[in-house]
XYZ file of C-alpha atoms in Angstrom:
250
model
C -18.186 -7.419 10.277
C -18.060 -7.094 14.125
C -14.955 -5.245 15.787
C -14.011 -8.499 17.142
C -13.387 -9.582 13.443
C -11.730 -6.636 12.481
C -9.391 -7.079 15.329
C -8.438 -10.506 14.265
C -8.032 -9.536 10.561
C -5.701 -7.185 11.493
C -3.749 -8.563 13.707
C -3.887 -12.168 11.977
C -2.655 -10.137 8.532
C 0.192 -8.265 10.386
C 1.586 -11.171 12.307
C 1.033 -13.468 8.649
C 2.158 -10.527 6.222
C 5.926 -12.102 6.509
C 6.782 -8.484 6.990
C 8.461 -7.381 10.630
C 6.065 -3.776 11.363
C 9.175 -2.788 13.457
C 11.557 -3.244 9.898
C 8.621 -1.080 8.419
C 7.875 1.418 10.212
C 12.359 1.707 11.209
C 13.029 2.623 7.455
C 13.631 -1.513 5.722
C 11.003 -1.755 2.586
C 9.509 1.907 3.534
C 13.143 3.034 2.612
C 13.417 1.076 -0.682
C 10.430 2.276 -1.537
C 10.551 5.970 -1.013
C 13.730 6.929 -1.271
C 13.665 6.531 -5.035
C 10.252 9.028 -5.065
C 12.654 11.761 -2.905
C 13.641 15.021 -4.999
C 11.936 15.841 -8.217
C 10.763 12.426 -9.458
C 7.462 12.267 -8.457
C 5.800 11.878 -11.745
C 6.071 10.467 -14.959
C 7.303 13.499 -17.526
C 3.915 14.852 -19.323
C 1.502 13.132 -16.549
C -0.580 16.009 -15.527
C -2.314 15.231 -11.748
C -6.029 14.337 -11.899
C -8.415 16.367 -9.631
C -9.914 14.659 -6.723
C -12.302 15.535 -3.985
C -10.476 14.640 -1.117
C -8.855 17.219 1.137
C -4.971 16.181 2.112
C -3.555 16.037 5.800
C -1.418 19.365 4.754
C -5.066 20.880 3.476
C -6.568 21.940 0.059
C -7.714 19.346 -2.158
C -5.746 16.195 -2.761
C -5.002 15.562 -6.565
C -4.358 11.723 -8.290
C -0.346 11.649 -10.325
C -0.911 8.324 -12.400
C -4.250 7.003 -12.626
C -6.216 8.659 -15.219
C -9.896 7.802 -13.802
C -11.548 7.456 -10.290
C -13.150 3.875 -11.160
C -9.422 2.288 -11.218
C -8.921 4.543 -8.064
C -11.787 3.412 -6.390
C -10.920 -0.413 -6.791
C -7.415 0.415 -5.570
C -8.767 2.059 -2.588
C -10.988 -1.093 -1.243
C -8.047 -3.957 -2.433
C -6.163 -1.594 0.227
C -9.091 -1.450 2.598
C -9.823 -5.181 2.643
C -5.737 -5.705 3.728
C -5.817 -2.955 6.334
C -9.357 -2.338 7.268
C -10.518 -0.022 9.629
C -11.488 -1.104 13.408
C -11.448 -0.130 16.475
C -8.044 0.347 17.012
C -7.565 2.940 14.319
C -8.366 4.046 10.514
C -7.625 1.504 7.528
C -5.822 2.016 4.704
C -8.451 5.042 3.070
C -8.738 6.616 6.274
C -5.031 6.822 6.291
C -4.363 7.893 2.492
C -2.889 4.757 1.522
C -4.491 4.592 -1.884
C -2.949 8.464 -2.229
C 0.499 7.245 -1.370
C 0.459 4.460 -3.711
C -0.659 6.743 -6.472
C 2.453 8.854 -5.914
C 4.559 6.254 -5.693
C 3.156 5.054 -9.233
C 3.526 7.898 -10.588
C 7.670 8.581 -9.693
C 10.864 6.503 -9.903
C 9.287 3.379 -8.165
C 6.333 2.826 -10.142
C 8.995 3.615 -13.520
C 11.256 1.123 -12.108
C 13.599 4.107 -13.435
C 16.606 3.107 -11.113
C 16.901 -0.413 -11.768
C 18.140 -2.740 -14.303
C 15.138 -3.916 -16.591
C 16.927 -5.189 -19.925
C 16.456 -8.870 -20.985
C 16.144 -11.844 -20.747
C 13.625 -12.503 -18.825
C 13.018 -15.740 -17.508
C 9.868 -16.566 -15.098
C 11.235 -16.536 -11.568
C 10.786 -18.905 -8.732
C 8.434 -17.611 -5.640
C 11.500 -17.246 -3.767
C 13.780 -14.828 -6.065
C 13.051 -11.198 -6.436
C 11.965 -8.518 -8.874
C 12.037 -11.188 -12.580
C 8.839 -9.302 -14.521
C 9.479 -7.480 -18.003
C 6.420 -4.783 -16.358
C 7.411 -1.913 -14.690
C 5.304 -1.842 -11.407
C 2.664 0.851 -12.794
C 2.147 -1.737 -15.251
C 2.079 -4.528 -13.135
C -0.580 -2.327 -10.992
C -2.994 -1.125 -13.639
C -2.905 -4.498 -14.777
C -3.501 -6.343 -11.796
C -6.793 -3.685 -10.942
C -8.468 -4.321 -14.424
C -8.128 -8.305 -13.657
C -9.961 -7.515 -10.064
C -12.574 -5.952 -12.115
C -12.987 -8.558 -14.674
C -12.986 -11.154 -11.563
C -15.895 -9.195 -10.335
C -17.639 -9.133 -13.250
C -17.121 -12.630 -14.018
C -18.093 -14.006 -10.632
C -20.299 -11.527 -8.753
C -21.953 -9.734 -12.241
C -20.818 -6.311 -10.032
C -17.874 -3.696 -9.951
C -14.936 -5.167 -7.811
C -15.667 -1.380 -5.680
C -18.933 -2.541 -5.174
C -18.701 -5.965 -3.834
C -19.513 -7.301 -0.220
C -16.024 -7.765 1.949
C -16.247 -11.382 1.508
C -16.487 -11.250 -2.239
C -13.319 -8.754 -2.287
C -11.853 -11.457 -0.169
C -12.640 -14.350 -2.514
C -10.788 -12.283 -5.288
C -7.749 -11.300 -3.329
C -7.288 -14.698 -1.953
C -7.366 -15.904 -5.436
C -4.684 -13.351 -6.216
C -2.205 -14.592 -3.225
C -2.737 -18.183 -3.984
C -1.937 -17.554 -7.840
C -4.902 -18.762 -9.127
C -5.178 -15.875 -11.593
C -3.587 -15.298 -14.585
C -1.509 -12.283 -15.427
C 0.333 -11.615 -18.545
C 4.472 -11.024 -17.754
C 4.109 -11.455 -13.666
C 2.039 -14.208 -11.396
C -0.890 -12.989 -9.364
C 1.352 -14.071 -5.987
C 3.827 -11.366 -6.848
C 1.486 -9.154 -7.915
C -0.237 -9.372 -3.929
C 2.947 -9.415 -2.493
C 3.113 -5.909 -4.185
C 0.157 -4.329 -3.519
C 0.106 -5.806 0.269
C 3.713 -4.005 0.882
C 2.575 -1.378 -0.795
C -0.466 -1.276 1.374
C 1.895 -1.342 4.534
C 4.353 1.262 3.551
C 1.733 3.519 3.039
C 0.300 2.648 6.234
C 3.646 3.397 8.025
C 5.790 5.572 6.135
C 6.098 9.358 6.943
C 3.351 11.359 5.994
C 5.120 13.882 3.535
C 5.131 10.790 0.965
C 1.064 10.923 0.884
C -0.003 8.262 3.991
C 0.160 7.418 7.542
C -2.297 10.406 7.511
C -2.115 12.422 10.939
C 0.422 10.350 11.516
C -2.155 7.654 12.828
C -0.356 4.635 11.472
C 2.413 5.685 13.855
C 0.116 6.221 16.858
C -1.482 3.240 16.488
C 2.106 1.263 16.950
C 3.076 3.980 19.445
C 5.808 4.747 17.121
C 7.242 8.360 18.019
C 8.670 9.462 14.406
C 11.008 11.540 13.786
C 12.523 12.853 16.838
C 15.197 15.326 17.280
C 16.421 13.797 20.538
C 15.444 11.851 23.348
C 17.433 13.568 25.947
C 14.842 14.471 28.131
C 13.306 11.039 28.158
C 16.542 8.720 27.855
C 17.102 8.535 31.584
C 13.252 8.032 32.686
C 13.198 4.483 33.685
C 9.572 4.171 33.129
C 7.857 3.554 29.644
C 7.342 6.708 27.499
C 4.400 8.460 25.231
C 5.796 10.355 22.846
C 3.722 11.811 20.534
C 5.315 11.539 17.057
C 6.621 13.853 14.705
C 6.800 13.824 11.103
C 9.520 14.751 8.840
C 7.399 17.126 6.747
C 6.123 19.248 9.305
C 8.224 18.360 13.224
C 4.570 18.097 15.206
């Protein structure tokens, strides 16, 4: 794919998501999201982290909290890709740990759905209500990655990890047009999930696993967390500030 298409993908997908980046990256979904995953409920009792090669913004060696193998992982990691792919204006969704933070987030009080109501009945909702599914979201998630392999297999006779971008495309696109079929959610709400997922990991502050090096942030010229903008606040002209993360304040 040429950077030209890149470009457009992302900027067609951000502009299409339905999702404001300035409600993301101000707190909005990033705050539903992660603010459940905050304190000491960020894994499921007796899930033990899996060891992983890849070294972590904060350094050392970056582990996996709730899936068990690296071939769910991997497929994960490209659905994320092929949403927010890399280009020329910054790194995609692996480059920026998104695949990391959605692991966490799997793992804790949003994947367990452990703060919500989830007692019957359960009737199938309409594409314009909310959260209707029996499945907590780790279930709707491991779920939704075995179908993307089984789509792969049935249609390309390959691993969903190893497909061409197009053919990841043709699956996804079948996902977000509900043309797949999922027991206890629909494939539309199950893409709706995994593409704000994809985002918050993009944008949210790095402690919670993405937005590694805080690129996300640079590439929307987003300054983080600052302690004050006193020194800038009467400068009439337009300001860099280079942003600052929760975790760490540089």
């Amino acid at each position: 794919m040429s950077k030209k298409e890149k470009n457009f993908s992302r900027r067609d997908f951000l502009k299409t998501s339905g999702v404001a980046a300035g409600a993301l990256v101000g707190g909005g979904i990033i705050g539903g999201l992660i603010a459940s995953n905050t304190g000491n409920e960020t894994a499921s009792p007796g899930t033990a982290p899996a060891t992983h090669g890849e070294t972590g913004s904060a350094g050392g060696v970056r582990g996996l909290m709730f899936f068990k193998n690296d071939a769910e992982f991997q497929i994960l990691s490209q659905a994320t890709e092929r949403i927010f792919p890399e280009d020329d204006l910054g790194p995609g969704a692996i480059g920026l740990g998104v695949p990391y933070f959605i692991d966490q987030q799997l793992a804790g009080a949003y994947g367990e759905n452990s703060k919500e109501y989830m007692q019957g009945p359960f009737f199938e909702g309409e594409t314009t209500q909310g959260y209707q599914s029996r499945l907590k979201r780790n279930e709707m998630f491991r779920q939704g990655l075995q179908i993307m392999q089984q789509e792969a297999q049935k249609r390309f006779k390959a691993n969903f990890a190893d497909l061409e971008g197009g053919q990841m495309d043709e699956i996804l696109t079948a996902f977000q047009e509900d043309q797949i079929q999922m027991q206890g959610v629909s494939s539309l709400f199950f893409f709706r999930l995994l593409r704000s997922a994809t985002l918050e990991g993009a944008y949210a502050d790095p402690i919670y696993g993405g937005n590694q090096n805080m690129d996300g942030w640079k590439m929307k010229g987003f300054p983080g967390h600052q302690a004050a903008y006193i020194s800038q606040i009467d400068n009439e002209e337009f300001q860099e500030i280079d942003p600052k993360s929760l975790g760490t304040g540089h």
